[in-house]
XYZ file of C-alpha atoms in Angstrom:
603
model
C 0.000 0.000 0.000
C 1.080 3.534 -1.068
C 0.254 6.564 0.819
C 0.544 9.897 -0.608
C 1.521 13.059 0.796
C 1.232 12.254 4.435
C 2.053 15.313 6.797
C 2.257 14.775 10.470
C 4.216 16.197 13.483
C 7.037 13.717 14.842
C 7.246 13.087 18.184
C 11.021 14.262 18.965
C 13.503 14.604 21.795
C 17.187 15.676 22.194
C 19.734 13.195 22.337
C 22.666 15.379 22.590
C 24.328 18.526 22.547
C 27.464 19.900 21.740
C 28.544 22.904 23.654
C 30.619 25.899 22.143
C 31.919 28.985 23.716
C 28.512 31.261 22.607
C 26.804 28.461 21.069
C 25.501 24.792 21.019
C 24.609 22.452 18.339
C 21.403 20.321 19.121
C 20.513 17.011 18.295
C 17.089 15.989 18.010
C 15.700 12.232 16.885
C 12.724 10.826 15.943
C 11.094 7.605 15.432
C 8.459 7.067 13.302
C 6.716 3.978 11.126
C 5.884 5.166 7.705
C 3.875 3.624 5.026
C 5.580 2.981 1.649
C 5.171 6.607 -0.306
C 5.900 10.323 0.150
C 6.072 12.415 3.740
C 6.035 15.338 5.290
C 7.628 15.251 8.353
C 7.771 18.091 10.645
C 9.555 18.847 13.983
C 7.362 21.247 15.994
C 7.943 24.021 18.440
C 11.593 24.351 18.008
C 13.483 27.789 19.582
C 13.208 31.247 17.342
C 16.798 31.330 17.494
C 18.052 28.798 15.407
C 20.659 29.572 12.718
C 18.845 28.790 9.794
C 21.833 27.446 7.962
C 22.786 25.238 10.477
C 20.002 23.077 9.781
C 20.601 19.360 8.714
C 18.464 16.725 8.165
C 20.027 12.701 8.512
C 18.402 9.197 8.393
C 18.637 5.121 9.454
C 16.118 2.306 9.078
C 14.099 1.887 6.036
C 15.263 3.146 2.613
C 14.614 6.388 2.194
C 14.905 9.347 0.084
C 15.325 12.735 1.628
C 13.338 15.507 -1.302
C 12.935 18.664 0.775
C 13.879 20.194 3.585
C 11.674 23.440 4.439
C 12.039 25.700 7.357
C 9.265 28.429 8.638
C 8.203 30.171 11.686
C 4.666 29.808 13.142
C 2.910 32.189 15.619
C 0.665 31.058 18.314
C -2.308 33.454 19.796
C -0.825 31.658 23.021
C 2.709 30.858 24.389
C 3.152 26.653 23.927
C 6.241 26.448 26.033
C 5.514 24.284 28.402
C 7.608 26.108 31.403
C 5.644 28.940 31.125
C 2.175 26.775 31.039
C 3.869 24.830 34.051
C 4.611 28.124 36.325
C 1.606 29.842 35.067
C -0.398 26.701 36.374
C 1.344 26.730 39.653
C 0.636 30.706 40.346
C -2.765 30.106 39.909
C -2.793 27.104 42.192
C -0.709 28.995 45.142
C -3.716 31.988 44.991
C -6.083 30.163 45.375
C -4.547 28.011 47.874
C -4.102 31.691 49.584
C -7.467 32.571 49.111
C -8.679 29.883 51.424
C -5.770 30.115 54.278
C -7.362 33.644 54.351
C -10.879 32.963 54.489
C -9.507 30.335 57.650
C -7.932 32.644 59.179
C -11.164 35.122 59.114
C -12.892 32.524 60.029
C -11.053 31.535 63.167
C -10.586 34.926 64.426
C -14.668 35.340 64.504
C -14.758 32.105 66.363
C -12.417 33.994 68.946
C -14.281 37.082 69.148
C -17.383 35.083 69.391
C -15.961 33.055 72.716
C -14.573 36.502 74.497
C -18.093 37.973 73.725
C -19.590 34.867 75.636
C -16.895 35.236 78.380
C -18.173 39.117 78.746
C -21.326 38.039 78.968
C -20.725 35.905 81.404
C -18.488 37.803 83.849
C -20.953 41.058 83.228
C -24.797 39.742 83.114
C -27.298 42.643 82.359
C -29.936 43.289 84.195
C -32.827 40.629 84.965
C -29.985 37.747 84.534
C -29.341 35.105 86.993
C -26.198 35.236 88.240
C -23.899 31.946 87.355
C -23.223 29.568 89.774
C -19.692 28.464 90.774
C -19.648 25.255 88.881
C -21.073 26.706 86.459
C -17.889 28.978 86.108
C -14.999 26.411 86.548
C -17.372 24.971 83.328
C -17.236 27.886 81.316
C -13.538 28.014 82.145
C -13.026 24.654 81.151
C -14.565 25.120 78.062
C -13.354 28.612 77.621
C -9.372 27.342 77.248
C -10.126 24.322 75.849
C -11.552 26.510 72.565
C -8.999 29.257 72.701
C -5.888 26.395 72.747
C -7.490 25.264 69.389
C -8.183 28.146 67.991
C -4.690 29.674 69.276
C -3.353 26.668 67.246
C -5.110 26.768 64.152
C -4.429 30.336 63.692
C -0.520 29.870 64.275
C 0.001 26.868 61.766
C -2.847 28.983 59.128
C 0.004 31.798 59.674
C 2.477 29.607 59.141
C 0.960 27.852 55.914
C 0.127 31.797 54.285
C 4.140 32.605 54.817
C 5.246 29.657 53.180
C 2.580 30.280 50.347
C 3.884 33.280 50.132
C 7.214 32.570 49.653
C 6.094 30.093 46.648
C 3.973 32.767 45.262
C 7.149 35.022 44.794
C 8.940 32.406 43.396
C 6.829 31.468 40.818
C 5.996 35.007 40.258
C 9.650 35.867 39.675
C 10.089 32.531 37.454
C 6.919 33.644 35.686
C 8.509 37.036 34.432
C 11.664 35.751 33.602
C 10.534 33.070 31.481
C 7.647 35.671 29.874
C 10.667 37.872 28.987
C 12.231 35.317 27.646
C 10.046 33.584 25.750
C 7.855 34.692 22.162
C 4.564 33.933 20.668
C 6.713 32.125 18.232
C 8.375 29.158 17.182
C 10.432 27.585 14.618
C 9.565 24.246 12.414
C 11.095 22.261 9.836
C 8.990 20.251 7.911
C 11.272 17.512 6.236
C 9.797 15.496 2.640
C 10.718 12.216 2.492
C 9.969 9.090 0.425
C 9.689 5.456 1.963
C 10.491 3.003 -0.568
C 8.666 0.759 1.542
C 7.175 0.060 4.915
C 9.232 0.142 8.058
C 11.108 2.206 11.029
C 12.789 5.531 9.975
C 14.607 7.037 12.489
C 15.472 10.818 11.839
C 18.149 12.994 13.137
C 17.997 16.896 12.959
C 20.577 19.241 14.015
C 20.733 22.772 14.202
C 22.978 25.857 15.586
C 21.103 27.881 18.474
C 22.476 30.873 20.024
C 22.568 31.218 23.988
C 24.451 28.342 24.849
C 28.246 28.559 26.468
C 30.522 26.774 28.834
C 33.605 27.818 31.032
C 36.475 25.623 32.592
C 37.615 25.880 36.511
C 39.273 23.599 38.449
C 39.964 22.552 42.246
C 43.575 21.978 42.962
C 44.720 19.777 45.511
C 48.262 20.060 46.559
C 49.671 17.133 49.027
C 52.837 17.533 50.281
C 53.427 14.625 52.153
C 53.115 12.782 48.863
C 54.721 15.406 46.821
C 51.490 15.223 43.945
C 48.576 17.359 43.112
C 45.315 16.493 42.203
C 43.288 18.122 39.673
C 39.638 18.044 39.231
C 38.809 19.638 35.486
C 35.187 20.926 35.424
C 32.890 22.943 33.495
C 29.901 25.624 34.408
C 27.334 25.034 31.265
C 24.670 27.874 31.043
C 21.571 28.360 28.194
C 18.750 30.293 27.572
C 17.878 28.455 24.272
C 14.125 28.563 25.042
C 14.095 24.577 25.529
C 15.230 22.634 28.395
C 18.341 19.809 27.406
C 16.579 16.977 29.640
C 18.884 13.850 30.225
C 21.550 14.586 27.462
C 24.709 13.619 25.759
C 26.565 16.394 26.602
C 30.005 16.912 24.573
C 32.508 20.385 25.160
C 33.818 22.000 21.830
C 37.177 24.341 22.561
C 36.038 25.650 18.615
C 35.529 28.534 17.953
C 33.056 28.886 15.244
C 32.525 32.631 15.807
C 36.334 33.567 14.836
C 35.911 32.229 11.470
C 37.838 28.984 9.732
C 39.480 31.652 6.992
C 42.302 33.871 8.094
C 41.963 37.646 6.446
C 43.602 38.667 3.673
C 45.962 41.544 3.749
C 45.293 44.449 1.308
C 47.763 46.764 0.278
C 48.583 49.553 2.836
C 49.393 53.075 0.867
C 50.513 56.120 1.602
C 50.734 59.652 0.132
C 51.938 63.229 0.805
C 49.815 65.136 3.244
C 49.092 68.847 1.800
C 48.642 70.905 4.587
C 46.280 73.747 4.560
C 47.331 77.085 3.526
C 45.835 80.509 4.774
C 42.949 81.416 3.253
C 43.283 84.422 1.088
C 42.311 88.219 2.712
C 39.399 89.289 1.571
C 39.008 91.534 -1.056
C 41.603 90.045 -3.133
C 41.779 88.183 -6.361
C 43.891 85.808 -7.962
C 45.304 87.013 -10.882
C 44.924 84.416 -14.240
C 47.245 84.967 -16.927
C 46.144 84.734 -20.945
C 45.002 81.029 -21.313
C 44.225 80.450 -17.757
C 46.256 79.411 -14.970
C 49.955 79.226 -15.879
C 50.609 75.314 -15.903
C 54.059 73.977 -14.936
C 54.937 70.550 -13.699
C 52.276 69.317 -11.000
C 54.952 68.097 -9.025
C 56.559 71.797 -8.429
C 55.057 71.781 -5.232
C 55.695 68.684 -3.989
C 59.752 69.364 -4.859
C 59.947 71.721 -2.248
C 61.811 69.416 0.473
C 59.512 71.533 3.629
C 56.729 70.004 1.929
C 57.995 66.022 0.839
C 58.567 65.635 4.401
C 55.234 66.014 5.112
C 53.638 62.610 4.925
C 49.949 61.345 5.296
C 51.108 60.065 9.084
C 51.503 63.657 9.848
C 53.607 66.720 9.837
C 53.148 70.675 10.394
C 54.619 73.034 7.951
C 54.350 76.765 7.985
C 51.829 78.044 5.655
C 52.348 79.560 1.908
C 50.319 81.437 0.100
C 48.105 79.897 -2.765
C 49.104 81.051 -5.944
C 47.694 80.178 -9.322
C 50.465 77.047 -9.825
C 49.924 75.774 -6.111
C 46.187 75.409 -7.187
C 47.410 74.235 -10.711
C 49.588 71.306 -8.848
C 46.654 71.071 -6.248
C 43.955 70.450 -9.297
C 46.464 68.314 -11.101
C 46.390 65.366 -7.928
C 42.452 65.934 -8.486
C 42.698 64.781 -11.958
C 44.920 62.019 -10.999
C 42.016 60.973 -8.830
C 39.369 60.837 -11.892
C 41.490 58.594 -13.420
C 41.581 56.030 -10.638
C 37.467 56.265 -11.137
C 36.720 58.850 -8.090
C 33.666 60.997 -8.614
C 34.590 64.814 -7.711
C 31.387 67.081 -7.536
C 32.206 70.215 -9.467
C 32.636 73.347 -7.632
C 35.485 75.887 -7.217
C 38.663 74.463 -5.336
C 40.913 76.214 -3.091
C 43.881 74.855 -0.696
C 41.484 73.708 1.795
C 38.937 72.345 -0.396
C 41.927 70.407 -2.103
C 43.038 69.416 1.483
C 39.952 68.323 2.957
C 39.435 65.811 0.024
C 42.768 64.618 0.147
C 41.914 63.298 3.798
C 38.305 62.523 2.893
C 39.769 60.037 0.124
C 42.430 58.299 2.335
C 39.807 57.934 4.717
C 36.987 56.656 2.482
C 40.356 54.092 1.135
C 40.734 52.934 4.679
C 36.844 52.177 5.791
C 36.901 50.381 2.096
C 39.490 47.897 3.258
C 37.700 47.697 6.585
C 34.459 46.678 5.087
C 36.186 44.438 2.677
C 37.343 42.138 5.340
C 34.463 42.311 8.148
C 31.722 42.099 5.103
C 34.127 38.762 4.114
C 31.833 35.373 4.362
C 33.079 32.948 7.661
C 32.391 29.316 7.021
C 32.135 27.668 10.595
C 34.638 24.959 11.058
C 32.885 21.910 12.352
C 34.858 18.588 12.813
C 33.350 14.976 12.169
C 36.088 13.379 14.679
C 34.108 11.259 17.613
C 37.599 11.022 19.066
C 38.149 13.908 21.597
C 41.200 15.342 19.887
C 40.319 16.673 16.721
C 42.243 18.549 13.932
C 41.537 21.803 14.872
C 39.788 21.619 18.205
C 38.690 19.889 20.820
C 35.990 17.823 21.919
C 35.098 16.474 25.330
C 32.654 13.704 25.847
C 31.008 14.222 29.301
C 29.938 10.403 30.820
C 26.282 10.070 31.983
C 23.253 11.658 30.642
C 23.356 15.737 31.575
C 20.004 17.846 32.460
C 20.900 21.555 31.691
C 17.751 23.845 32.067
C 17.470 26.828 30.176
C 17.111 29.521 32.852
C 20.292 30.536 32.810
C 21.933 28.760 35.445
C 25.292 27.666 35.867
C 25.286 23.020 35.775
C 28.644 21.438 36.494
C 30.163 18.557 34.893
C 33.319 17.025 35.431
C 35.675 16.757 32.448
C 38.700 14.924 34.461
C 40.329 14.021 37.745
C 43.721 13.159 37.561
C 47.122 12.940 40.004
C 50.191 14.620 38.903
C 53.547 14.184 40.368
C 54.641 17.793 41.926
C 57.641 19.241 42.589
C 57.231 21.450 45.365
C 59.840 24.059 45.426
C 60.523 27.053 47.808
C 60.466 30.994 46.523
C 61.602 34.641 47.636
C 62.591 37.728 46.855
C 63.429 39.582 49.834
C 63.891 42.746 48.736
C 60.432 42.819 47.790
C 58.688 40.630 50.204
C 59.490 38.886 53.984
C 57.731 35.929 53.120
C 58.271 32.758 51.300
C 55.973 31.418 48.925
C 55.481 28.291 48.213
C 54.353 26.906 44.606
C 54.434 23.165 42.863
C 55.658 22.672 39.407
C 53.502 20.214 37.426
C 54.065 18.279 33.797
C 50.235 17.972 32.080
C 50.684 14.497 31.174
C 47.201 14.110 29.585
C 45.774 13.802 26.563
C 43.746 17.330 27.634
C 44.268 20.966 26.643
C 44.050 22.717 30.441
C 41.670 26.107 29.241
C 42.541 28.884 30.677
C 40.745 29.794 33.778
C 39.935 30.069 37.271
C 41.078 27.829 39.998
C 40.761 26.811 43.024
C 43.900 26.031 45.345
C 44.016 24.019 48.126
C 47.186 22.676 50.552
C 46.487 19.545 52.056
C 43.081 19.940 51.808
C 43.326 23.121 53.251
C 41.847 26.247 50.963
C 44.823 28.374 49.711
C 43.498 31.320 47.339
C 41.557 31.677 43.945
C 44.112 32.042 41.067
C 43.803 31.141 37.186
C 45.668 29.555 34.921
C 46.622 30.514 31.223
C 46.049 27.722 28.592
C 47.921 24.704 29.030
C 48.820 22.139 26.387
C 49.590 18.280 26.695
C 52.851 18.106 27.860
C 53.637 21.189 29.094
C 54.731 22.212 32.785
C 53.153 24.356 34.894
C 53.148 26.393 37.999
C 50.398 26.292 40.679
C 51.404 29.047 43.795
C 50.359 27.709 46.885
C 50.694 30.802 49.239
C 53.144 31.872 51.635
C 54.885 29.166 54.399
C 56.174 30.993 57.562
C 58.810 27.811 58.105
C 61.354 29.782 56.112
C 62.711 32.131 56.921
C 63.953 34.712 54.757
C 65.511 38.131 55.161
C 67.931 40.807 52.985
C 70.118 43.024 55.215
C 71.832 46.138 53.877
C 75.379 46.044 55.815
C 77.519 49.504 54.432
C 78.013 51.149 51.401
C 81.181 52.918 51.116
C 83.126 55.591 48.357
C 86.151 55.988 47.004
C 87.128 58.421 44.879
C 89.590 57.229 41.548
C 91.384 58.986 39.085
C 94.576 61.713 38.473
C 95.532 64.672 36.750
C 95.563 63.337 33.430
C 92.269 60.738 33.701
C 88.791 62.381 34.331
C 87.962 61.732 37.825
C 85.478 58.790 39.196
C 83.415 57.942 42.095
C 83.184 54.272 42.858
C 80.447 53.409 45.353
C 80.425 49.504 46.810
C 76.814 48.281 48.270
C 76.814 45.199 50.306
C 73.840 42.996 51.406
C 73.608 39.927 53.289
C 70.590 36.861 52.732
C 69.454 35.265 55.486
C 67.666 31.907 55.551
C 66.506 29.637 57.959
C 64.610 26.542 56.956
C 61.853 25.556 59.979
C 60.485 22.833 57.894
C 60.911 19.350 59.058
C 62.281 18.143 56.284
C 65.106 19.276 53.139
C 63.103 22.003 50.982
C 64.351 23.269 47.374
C 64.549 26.687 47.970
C 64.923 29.685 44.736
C 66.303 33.248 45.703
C 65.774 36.130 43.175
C 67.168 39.572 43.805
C 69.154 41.696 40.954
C 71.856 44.434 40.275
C 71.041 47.952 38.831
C 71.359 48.278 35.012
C 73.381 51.374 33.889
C 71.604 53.466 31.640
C 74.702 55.324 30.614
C 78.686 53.864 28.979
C 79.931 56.389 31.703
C 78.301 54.402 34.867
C 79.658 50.636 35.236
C 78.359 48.186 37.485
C 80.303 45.567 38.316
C 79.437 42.380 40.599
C 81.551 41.931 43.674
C 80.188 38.589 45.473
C 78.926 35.973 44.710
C 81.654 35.329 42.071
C 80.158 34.777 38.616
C 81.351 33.645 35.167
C 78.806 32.245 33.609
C 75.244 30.284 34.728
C 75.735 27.538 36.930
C 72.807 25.018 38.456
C 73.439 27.302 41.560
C 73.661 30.522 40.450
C 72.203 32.507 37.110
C 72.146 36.125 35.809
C 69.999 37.087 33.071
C 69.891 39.392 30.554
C 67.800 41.733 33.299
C 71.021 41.477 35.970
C 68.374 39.163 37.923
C 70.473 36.801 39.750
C 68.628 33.675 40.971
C 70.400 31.203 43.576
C 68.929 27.694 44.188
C 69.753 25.823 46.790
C 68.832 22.502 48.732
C 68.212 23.365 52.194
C 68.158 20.321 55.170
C 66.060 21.005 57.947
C 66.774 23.289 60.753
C 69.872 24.499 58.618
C 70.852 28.259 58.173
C 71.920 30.097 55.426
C 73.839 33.348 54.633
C 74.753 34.534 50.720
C 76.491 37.474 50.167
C 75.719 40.439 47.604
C 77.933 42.808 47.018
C 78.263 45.254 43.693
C 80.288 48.480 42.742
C 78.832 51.182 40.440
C 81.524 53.891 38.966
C 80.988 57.254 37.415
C 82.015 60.094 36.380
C 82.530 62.440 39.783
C 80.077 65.350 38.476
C 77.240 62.322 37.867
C 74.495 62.444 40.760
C 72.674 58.531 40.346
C 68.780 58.417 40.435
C 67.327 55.091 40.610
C 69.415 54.246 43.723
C 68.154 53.028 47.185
């Protein structure tokens, strides 16, 4: 049997999603049985902002022939997302539920007026009423607490129950007005034509772009240093506001960036001419003189021999002004000509120095914005890689395990990309002449198969939180610091000793002043065990052949495992450091100059 043009609306879900920096790329599939013959398929109620060249249609099952794919918008006199329906549901539940706690509580505190009324009546009889008898009171007593107890009750927990409705009824007012504001009397469909070549299963996969996705990376590390490692958990924060829920997903993590572009520009050429600065404008009353024949033409470039003026280029330059004369404008309407030729439309009017001027820098301008255009205005295919493995060509892609619910409200859901252990080399830093204290950081080797992202981290020292830092990208591979904070066990301090002058030179040499500095380093190591300790401090750089500065102690010839010097004058020491064990390094330096030199830059 052969059925002809049957249209229908699948019954679809999302399977996965892929997750890009401003972006995601959906999944949805559908199962359907279809009779041998033509289709029309469509997937309903999908989110208004969908790329719509993103769209892409696949199949499995039955043979079948995809004709047509056919995208459209639809408008609804009411919202259909299902959210809103939900919450809109629930506020009108939660008034009405409030609408009754009130109409107890009004109720109850009658009842209560009513039995103090009796009570008055009681303890105050008019006139012409028996009085009560004593039993008769301890009754009405009796009775009297008995009713206010309940009452006193019921109106505490109908109080109670009209807070706590309350509360609700803000919530779901608030989610109410988010979700309106985010949400449009519209929605997207694709209606997909296909032909069944015979009777079976179809199952159909459509995947689109939709704005309003994006992920970030942070991480939690872990020093230990008992065991000398650090533990890194890698996790994401997804967010969305898609305007549809991803409800117990595939979840995958794209480092592509799509938005960027898979083309590099191209450069255009970059050109330059000779700025003509403006002259003064002529005093009024007088006219330019025009010899038999017109202006009297010479070369065009006259002007531009004049070496005041070829310095002048388009990057700038001031020059004093001339007078216009009949073969300045000449030269001036000659570059103007030059212009028609390259196919620049010049209105007509009459032309002076600044009129000449102006367009000169309209036309370099209008050149520039050209080229600017050009490239933005270029078409960006978006780079999309078939690879299932998670290292692609050009990017990245991780495969979160489990099934993932990320709701589109704009909240942050974590996933865990990896937890791993590194080996750590913990190693001890200072520079005293900056800072007291010494800081302690762990040098790590990413030994993964994982890109580390940059971004923000969490530190902790056995188990201890440290600080929030961040981290700059980090390939596979490649070491790494993570600062751990300061460690009071060492001890570190500089100590200026002396500086002392002496004076150099004779009658025939020009005189010098030589001026020794010398510091001492003091460390102490607290710790209970040997620590790898780095020392940083440096030497002043002359700015000037007359001032040397020469090193004094340590000795140094060249860089050692002990001792460096770069190209700075930052000297570095390193050192291994047993417990309990003291340490003293020298620094001493000499800086000569001329006698007549006073030194700023000097402690």
């Amino acid at each position: 049997m052969t059925q002809q043009n049957s249209s229908h609306i699948v019954d679809s879900s999302i399977a996965s999603v892929t997750v890009f920096q401003d972006r995601a790329e959906v999944i949805r599939v559908a199962q359907m049985d279809l009779e041998k013959g033509e289709h029309v398929l469509i997937f309903d109620q999908l989110p208004a902002s969908i790329e719509d060249k993103s769209i892409q249609v696949s199949g499995a099952g039955i043979p079948t022939i995809l004709n047509q794919i056919k995208f459209s918008t639809e408008h609804y006199e009411e919202s259909p997302d299902e959210i809103i329906q939900s919450v809109q549901a629930q506020r009108t539940q939660l008034n009405e539920q409030r609408r009754v706690l009130k109409d107890n509580i009004k109720r109850l505190k009658g009842q209560q007026k009513f039995l103090q009324g009796m009570v008055q009546r009681v303890t105050r009889p008019t006139k012409g009423q028996k009085v009560t008898k004593t039993q008769a009171w301890f009754k009405m007593l009796e009775f009297y607490q008995q009713k206010q107890v309940a009452i006193d009750e019921q109106l505490h927990e109908a109080t109670l129950e009209i807070n706590r409705n309350h509360q609700a009824l803000q919530k779901a007012n608030a989610e109410y007005k988010k979700f309106l504001g985010q949400r449009h009397k519209t929605r997207r469909q694709v209606a997909v034509n296909v032909t069944a070549e015979q009777s079976g299963t179809v199952e159909l996969s459509l995947s689109y772009i939709v704005y309003g996705a994006s992920w970030e990376p942070y991480y939690d590390f872990r020093v230990f240093t008992d065991t000398e490692e650090l533990e890194m958990t890698y996790q994401a924060l997804i967010r969305q506001n898609t305007e549809e829920s991803w409800d117990e997903v595939a979840l995958k993590l794209s480092t592509a960036k799509p938005q960027v572009g898979g083309r590099q520009p191209d450069l255009k050429p970059w050109r330059i001419q000779q700025y003509i600065p403006p002259s003064p404008k002529a005093k009024p009353g007088k006219v330019m003189k025009k010899s038999k024949g017109g202006f009297n033409r010479k070369s065009k470039s006259a002007k531009y021999d004049d070496p005041e003026y070829s310095a002048a280029l388009m990057v700038g330059g001031a020059l004093p002004g001339k007078p216009t004369t009949g073969e300045q404008l000449e030269g001036e309407l000659g570059i103007i000509e030059e212009e028609k030729e390259r196919g620049i439309t010049i209105p007509s009017s009459s032309y002076d120095a600044n009129t000449i001027d102006q367009f000169l820098v309209q036309d370099e301008l209008r050149k520039q914005e050209e080229l600017r255009t050009e490239i933005d205005n270029k078409p960006q295919a978006m780079d999309r890689s078939t690879s299932k493995v998670q290292t692609g060509g050009t990017a990245v892609f991780f495969e979160i395990e489990g099934q993932h619910t990320v709701k589109n409200d704009g909240t942050d859901q974590q996933v865990t990309i990896l937890k791993n252990r590194f080996k750590a080399q913990l190693q001890y830093s200072a520079t005293p002449k900056l800072s007291a204290y010494t800081y302690l950081r762990a040098k790590t080797t990413n030994d993964t198969e994982y890109p580390l992202l940059a971004g923000s981290t969490n530190v902790f020292l056995d188990n201890n939180f440290v600080a929030n830092a961040s981290i700059d990208t980090i390939a596979a591979t490649e070491s790494f610091w993570t600062f751990l904070g300061i460690d009071e066990g060492v001890r570190v301090e500089r100590k200026f000793l002396k500086k002392y002058e002496k004076k150099e030179g004779n009658v025939f040499s020009k005189k010098h002043k030589n001026q020794v500095y010398e510091y001492s380093i003091e460390v102490k190591n607290f710790k209970p065990k040997a620590i790898d300790l780095v020392l940083k401090d440096q030497l002043p750089i002359a700015q000037n052949d007359e001032i040397k500065v020469q090193l004094i102690a340590p000795t140094y010839t060249q860089d050692t495992e002990e001792l460096k010097i770069n190209k700075f004058k930052y000297i570095e020491w390193s050192y291994k450091l047993d417990s309990g064990k003291d340490l003293s390094i020298p620094l001493t330096f000499s800086i000569t100059h001329p006698h007549e030199y006073w030194l700023s830059g000097m402690e």
